[in-house]
Coordinates of C-alpha atoms in Angstrom, one line a residue:
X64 CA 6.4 -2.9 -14.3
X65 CA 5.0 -1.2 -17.2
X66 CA 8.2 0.0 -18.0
X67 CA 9.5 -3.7 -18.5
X68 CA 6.6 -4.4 -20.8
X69 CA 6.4 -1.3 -23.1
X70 CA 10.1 -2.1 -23.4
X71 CA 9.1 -6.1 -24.7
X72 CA 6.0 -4.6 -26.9
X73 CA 6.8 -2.1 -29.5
X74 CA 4.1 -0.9 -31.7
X75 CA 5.4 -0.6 -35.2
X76 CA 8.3 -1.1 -37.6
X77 CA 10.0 1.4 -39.2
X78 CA 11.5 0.2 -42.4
X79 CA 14.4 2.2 -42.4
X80 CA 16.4 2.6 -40.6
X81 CA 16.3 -1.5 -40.1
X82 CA 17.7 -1.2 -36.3
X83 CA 14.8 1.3 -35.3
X84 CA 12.4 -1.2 -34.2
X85 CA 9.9 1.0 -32.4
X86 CA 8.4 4.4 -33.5
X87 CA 5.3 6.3 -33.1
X88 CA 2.4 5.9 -35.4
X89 CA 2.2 9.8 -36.7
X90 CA 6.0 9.7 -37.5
X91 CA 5.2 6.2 -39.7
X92 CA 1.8 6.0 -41.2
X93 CA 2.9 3.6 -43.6
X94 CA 4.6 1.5 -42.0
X95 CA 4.6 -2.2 -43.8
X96 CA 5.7 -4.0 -41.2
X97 CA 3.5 -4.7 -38.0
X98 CA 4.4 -6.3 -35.2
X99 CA 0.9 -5.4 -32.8
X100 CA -2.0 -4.9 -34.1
X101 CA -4.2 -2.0 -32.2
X102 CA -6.5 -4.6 -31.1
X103 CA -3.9 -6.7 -29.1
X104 CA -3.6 -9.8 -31.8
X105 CA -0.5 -10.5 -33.4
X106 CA -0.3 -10.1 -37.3
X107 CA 1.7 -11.9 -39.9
X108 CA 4.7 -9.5 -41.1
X109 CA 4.2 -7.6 -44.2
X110 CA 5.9 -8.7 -47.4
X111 CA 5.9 -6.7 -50.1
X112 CA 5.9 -8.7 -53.6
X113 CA 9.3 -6.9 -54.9
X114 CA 11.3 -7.2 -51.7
X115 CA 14.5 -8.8 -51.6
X116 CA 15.4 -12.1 -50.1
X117 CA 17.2 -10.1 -47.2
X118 CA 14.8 -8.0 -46.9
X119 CA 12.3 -10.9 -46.1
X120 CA 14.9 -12.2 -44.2
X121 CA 15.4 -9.1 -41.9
X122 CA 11.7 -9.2 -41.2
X123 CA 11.3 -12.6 -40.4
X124 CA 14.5 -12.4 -37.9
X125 CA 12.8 -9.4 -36.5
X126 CA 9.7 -11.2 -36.0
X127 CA 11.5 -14.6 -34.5
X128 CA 13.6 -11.9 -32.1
X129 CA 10.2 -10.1 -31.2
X130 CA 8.0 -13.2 -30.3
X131 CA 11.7 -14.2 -27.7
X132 CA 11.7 -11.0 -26.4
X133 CA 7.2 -11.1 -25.5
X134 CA 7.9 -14.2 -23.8
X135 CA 10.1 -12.9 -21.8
X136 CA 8.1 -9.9 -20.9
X137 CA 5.1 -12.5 -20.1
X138 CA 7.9 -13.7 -17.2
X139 CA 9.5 -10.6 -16.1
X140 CA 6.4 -9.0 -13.9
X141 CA 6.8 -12.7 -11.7
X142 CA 10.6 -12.5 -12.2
X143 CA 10.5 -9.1 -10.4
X144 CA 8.1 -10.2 -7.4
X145 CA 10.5 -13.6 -7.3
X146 CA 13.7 -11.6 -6.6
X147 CA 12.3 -8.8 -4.5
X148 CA 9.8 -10.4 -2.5
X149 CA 11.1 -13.8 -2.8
X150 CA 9.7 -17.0 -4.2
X151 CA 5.2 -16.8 -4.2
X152 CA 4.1 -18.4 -1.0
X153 CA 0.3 -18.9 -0.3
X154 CA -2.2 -20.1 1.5
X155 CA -1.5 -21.4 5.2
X156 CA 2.1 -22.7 6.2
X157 CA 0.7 -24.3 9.2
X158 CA -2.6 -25.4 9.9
X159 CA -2.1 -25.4 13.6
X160 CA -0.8 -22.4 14.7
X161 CA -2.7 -19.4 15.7
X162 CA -3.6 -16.6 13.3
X163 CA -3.5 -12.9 14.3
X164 CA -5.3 -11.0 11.4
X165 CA -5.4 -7.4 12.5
X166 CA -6.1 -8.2 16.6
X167 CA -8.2 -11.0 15.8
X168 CA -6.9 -14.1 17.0
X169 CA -8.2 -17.5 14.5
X170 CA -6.9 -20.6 16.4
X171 CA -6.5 -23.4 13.6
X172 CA -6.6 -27.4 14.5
X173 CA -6.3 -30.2 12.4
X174 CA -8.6 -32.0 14.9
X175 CA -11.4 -33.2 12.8
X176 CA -13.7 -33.4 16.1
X177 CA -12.8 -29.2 17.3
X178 CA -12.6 -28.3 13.8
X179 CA -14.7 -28.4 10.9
X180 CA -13.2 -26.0 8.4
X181 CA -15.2 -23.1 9.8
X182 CA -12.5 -21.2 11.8
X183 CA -10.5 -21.2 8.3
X184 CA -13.8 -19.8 6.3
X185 CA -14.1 -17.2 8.9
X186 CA -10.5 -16.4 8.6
X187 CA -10.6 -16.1 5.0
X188 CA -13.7 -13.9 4.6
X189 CA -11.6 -12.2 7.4
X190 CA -8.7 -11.4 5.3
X191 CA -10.9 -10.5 1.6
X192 CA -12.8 -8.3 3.5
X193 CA -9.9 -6.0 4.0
X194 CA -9.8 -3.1 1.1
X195 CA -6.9 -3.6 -1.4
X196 CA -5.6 -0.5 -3.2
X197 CA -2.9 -1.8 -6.1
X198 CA -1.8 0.4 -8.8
X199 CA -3.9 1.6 -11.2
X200 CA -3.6 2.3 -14.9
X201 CA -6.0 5.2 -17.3
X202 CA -6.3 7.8 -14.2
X203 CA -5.7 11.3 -15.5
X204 CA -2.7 12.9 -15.3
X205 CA -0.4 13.6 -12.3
X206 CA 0.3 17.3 -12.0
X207 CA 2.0 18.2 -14.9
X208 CA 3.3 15.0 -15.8
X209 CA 2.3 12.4 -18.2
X210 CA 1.9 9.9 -15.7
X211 CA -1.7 8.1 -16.1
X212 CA -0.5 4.4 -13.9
X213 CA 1.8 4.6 -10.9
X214 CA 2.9 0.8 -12.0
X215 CA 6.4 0.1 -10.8
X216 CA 6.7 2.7 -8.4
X217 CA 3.3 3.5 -6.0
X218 CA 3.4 0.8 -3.8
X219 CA 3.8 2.8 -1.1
X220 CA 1.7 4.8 -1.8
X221 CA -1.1 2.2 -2.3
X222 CA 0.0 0.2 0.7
X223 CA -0.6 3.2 3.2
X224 CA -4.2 4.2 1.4
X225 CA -4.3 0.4 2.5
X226 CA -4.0 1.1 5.9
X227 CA -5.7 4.5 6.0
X228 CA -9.1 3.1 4.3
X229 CA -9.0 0.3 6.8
X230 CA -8.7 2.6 9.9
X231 CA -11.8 4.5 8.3
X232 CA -13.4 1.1 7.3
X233 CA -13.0 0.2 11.5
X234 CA -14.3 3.7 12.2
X235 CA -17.4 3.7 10.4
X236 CA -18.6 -0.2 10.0
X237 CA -16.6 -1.5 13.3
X238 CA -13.9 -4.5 13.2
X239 CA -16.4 -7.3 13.0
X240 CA -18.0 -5.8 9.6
X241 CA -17.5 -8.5 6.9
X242 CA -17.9 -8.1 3.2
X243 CA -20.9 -9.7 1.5
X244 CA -21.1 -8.3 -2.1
X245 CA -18.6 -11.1 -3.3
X246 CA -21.5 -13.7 -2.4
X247 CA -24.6 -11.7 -3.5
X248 CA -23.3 -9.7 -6.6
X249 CA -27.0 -8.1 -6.7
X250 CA -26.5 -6.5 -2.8
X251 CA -26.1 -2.7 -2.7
X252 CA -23.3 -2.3 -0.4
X253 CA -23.2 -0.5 2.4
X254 CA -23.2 3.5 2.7
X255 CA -21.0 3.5 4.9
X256 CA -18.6 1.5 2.8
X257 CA -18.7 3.5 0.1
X258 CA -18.1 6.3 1.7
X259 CA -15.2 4.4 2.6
X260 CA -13.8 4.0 -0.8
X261 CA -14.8 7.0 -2.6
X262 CA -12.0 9.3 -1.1
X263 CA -9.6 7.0 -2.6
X264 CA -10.3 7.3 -6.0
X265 CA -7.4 8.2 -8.7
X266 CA -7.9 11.8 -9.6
X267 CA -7.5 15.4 -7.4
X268 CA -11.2 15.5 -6.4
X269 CA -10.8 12.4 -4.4
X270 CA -9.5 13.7 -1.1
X271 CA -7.1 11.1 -0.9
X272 CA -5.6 10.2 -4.3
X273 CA -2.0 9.2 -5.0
X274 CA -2.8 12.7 -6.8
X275 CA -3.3 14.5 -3.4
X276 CA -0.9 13.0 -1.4
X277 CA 2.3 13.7 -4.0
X278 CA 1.1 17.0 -4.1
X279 CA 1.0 17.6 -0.4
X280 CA 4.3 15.1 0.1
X281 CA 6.7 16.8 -2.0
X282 CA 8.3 18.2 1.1
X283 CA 9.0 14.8 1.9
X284 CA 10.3 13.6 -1.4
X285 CA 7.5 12.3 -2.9
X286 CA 7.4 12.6 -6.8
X287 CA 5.5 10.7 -9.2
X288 CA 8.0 8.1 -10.9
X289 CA 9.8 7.6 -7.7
X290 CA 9.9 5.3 -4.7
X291 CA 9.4 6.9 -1.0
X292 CA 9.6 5.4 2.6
X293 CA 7.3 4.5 5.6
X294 CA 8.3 7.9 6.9
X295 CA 7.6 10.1 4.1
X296 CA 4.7 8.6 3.5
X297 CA 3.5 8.9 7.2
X298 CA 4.5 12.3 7.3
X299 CA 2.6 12.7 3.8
X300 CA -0.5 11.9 5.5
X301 CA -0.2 13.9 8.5
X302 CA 0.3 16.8 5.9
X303 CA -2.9 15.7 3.9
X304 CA -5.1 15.0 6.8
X305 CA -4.3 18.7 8.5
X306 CA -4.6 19.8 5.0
X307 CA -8.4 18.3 3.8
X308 CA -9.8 19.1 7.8
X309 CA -9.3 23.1 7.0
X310 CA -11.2 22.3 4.1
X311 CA -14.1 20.2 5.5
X312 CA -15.1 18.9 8.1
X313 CA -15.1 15.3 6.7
X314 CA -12.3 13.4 8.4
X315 CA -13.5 11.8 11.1
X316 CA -10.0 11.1 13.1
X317 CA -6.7 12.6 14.4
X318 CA -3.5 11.3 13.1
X319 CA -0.6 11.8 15.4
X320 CA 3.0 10.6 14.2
X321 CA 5.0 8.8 16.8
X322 CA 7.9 10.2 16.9
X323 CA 11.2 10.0 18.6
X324 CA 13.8 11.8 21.1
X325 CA 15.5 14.7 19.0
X326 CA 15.5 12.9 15.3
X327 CA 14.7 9.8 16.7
X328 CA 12.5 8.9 13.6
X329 CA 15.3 8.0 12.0
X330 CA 16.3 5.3 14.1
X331 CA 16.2 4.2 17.8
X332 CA 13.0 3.8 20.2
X333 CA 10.2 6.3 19.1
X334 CA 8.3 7.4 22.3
X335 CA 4.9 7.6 22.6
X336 CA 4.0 11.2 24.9
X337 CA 0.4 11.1 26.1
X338 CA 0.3 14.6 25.9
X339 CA 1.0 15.0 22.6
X340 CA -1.4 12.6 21.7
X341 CA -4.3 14.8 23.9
X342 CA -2.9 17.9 21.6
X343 CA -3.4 16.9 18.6
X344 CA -6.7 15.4 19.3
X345 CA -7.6 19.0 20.9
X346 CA -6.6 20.5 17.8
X347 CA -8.7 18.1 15.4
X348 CA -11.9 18.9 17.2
X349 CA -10.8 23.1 17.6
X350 CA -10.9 22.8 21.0
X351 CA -14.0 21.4 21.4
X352 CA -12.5 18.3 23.6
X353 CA -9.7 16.8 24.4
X354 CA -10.7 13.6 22.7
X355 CA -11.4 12.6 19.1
X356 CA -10.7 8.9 17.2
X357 CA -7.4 8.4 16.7
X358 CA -4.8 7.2 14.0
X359 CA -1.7 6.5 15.2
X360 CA 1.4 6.1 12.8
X361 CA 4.6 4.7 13.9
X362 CA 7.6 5.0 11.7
X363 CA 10.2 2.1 12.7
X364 CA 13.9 1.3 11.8
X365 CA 14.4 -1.9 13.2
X366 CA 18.1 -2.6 11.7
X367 CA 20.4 -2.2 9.0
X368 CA 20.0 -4.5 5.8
X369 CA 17.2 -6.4 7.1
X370 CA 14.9 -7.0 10.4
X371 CA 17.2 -7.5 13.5
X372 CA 15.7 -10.8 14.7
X373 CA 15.2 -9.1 18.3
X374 CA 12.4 -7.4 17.3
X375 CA 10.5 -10.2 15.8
X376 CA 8.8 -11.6 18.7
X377 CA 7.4 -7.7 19.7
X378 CA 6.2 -6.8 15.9
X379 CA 4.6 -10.2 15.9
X380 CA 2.6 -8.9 19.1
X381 CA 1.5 -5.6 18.1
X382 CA -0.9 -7.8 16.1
X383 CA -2.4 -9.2 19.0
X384 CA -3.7 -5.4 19.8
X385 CA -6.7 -5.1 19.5
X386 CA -6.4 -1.6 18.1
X387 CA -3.9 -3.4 15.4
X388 CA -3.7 -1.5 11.8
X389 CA -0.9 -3.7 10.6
X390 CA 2.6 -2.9 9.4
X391 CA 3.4 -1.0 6.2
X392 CA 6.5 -2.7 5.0
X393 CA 8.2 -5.2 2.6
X394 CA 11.4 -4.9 0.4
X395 CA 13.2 -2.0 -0.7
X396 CA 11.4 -0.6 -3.8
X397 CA 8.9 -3.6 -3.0
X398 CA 6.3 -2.6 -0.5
X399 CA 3.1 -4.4 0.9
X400 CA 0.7 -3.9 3.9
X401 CA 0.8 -6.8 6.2
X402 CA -2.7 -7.6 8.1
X403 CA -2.0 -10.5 9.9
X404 CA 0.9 -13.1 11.6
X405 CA 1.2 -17.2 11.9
X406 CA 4.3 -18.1 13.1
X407 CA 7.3 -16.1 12.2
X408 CA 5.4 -15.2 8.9
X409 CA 3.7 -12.1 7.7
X410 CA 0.7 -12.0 5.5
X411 CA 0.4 -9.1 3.3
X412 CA -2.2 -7.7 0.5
X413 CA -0.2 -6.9 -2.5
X414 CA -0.7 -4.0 -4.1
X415 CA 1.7 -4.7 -7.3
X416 CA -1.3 -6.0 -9.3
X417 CA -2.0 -3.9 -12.0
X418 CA -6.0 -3.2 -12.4
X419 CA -7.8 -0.3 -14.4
X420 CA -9.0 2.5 -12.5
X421 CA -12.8 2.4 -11.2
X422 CA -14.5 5.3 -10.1
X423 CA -16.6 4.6 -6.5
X424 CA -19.7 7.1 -6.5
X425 CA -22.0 6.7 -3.1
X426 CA -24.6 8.5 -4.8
X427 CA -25.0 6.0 -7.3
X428 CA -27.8 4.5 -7.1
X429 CA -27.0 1.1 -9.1
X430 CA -25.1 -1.6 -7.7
X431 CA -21.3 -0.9 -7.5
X432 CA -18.3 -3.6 -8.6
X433 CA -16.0 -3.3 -5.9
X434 CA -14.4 -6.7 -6.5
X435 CA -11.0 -4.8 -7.4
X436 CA -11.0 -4.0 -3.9
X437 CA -10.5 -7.2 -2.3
X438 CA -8.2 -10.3 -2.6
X439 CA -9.2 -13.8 -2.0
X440 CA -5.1 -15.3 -2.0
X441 CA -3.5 -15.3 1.1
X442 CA 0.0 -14.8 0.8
X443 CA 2.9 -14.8 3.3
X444 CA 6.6 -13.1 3.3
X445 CA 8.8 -14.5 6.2
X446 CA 9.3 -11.2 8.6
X447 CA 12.9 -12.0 9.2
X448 CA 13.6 -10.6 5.3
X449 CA 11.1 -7.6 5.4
X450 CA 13.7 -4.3 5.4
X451 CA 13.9 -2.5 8.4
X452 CA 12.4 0.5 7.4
X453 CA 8.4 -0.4 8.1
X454 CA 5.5 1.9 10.2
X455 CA 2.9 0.3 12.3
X456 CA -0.4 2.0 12.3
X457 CA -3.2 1.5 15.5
X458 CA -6.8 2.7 15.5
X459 CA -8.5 4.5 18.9
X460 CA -11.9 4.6 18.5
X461 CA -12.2 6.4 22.0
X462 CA -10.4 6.8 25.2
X463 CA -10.5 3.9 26.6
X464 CA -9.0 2.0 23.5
X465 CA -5.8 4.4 23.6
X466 CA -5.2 4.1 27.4
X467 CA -5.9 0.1 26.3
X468 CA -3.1 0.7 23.6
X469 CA -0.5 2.4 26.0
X470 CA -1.2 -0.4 28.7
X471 CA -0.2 -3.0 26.3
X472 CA 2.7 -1.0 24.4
X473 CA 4.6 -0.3 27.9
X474 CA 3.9 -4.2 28.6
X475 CA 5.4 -5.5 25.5
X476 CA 8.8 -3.1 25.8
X477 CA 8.9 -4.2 29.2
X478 CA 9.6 -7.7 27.7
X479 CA 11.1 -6.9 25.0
X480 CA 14.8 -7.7 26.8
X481 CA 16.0 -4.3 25.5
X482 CA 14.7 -3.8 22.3
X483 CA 11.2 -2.4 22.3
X484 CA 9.5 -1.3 19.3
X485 CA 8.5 2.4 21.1
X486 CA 8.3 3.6 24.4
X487 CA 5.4 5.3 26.7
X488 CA 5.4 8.5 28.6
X489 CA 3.2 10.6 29.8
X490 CA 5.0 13.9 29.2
X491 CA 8.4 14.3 28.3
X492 CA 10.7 17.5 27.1
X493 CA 13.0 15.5 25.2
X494 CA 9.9 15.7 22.2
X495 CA 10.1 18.3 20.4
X496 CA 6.4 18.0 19.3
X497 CA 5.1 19.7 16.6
X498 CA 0.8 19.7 16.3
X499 CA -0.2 17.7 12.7
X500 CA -1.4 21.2 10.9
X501 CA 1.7 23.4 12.7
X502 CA 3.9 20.6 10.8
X503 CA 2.2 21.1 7.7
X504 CA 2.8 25.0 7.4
X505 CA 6.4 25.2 9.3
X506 CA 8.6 22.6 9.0
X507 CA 10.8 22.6 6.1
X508 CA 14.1 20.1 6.9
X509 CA 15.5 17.7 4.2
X510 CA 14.0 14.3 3.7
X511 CA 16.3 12.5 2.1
X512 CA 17.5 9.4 4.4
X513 CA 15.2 6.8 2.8
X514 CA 18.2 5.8 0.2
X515 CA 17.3 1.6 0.8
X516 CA 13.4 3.0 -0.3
X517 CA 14.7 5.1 -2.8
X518 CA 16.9 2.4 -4.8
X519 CA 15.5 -1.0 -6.0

């Protein structure tokens, strides 16, 4: 989206050649005719006392054709969320209708006697405690690149920091934690939430920056400047995970990919194999036990242009799970991380907000902003547009919440008349299951079926 406005804003005026508008200020110094001033005001145009009447002219059309052309730049960031994403809804559709947020169930009324606006508070501080990650802008360099601001193309990426950061958020402060800094800006937060955020700062010494993880997903087709899919970016993370545990001992869960029969990732019923799951929680604690906290990652393709309305009713379920992450998902070249369902509507934390970077230190001993990481507007996309190509992510904090998980998974594709969203087993040979770090070091096929992620 940046794009669309450096394209609206030019900086200075060349004065000849009259039809180059926009050129850098060491190429022309002198220029006479400004059109933005450095500190973001807009000027009067230059006129110099022994210019012509077309010359006046020229500038003054230039001017009139510049001040049509920021107007529409002051339109085209909305424009672009309008025709992707689809006209701005907010707030509650219904005021009735149950509310899953993340496997908490809020049961609305309008009954003034049952209800006396506090289920809707609880909901709300529900939803704006959940961490936000939108793009950034000023963060040092990618690589090799020139990119400092993944606006207009790290959506992904930001929506499944989204769902990582809450699975650690769950893992260290528990589902029920609720953020208070909003109401007492003087409160310290929370170690623990710090700890939380910090990883997710914009440069390579966060452990997991969009810097990291196009670094480690280039395997996978991720590139700064470019869009990816929910598999890439799953995969991505299973790469960076295997990649910062060799490191340190710092990440405090597993991740295990769902994946399919033969390349069943790429469409079909993934299946869930217990025993792959025990693996790869043997190798994240080195053989130490045959348990650790879990992250579970399910890449879906649930149709062709857009979500086959057969699968609805089960994606709508999974947020009844207690162990519920929430979907990454959204348009093509328009992705958002959904956190909660009412009806046949999804509510999703946009991450196309552009905000500059902040840098999250735990050590610091003065009280932290970290208003940048929440959102206070609900807002809703109807699940029946959402493209087809969307993960769903679950957090096991032990044992008993995955055998929980699998219980309720095989239940739901038993009703799912023939469409389930994955499968259970509890050993198969039709996987061909690669561990999280024996992925990251051998596996080197092609990733390039995510064309409807790839092309806006």
């Amino acid at each position: 989206m940046k794009a669309l406005t450096d394209r609206f804003v030019p900086q200075q005026r060349s004065p000849s050649p009259p039809t180059h508008l926009v050129s850098s200020d060491s190429e022309h110094s002198d220029n006479k005719c400004t059109l933005w001033s450095t500190s973001s005001s807009v000027s009067q145009p230059y006129r110099e006392p022994s210019s012509t009447s077309g010359r006046k002219q020229l500038c003054a059309a230039t001017w009139t054709s510049f001040v049509k052309k920021v107007s529409m730049a002051s339109g085209a960031i909305k424009r672009f969320q309008d025709r992707v994403l689809g006209p701005n809804r907010t707030g509650l559709p219904s005021t009735t209708s149950d509310f899953w947020l993340l496997g908490v169930c809020y049961k609305l009324s309008d009954d003034e006697e049952t209800d006396d606006g506090s289920v809707v508070a609880a909901l709300k501080q529900d939803f704006s405690s959940r961490i936000l990650m939108t793009y950034r802008k000023g963060f040092e360099p990618i690589k090799d690149t020139s990119y400092t601001s993944d606006v207009n193309w790290g959506c992904m990426i930001r929506s499944s920091q989204m769902l990582f950061a809450q699975a650690l958020l769950f893992h260290r402060l528990g589902r029920s934690w609720r953020n208070k800094n909003s109401e007492v800006s003087s409160v310290q937060p929370e170690q623990e939430y710090l700890e939380t955020l910090e990883p997710f700062g914009d440069s390579e010494a966060s452990a997991f920056s969009i810097h990291n993880l196009i670094l480690v997903g280039e395997t996978y087709g991720l590139a700064a400047g470019s869009w990816v899919g929910p598999y890439a970016i799953c995969r991505s993370w299973e790469s960076l995970a295997c990649k910062k545990r060799k490191q340190s001992d710092s990440l405090p869960m597993a991740i295990h990919i769902v994946s399919g029969s033969e390349d069943g990732e790429r469409g079909g019923a993934p299946v869930l194999c217990i025993e792959d799951v025990i693996k790869s929680c043997v190798e994240f604690s080195r053989g130490e036990d045959e348990w650790a906290p879990l992250l579970l990652l399910v890449p879906l393709v649930l149709g062709l242009d857009r979500v086959n309305p057969r699968y609805i009713p089960s994606l709508k379920a999974t947020f009844t799970f207690p162990q519920s992450l929430g979907v990454l998902g959204g348009k093509p070249g328009a992705s958002t991380y959904i956190v909660g369902v009412q009806e046949d509507n999804g509510f999703y934390l946009d991450p196309h907000d552009v905000q500059q970077v902040v840098t999250v230190n735990k050590e610091t001993l003065d009280v932290v902003d970290t208003s940048s990481y929440h959102c206070n507007v609900l807002r809703y996309v109807p699940l029946e547009s959402l493209d087809p190509s969307l993960a769903l992510g679950f957090y096991c904090r032990d044992k008993g919440a995955f055998d929980d998980l699998c219980l309720r998974a095989s239940t739901l594709a038993e009703e799912s008349k023939g469409a389930p969203l994955f499968t259970v087993t509890q050993t198969h040979s039709l996987v061909n299951h690669h561990s999280s770090c024996e992925f990251v070091e051998d596996r080197e096929e092609e990733h390039g079926e995510e064309d409807d992620w790839q092309l806006l």
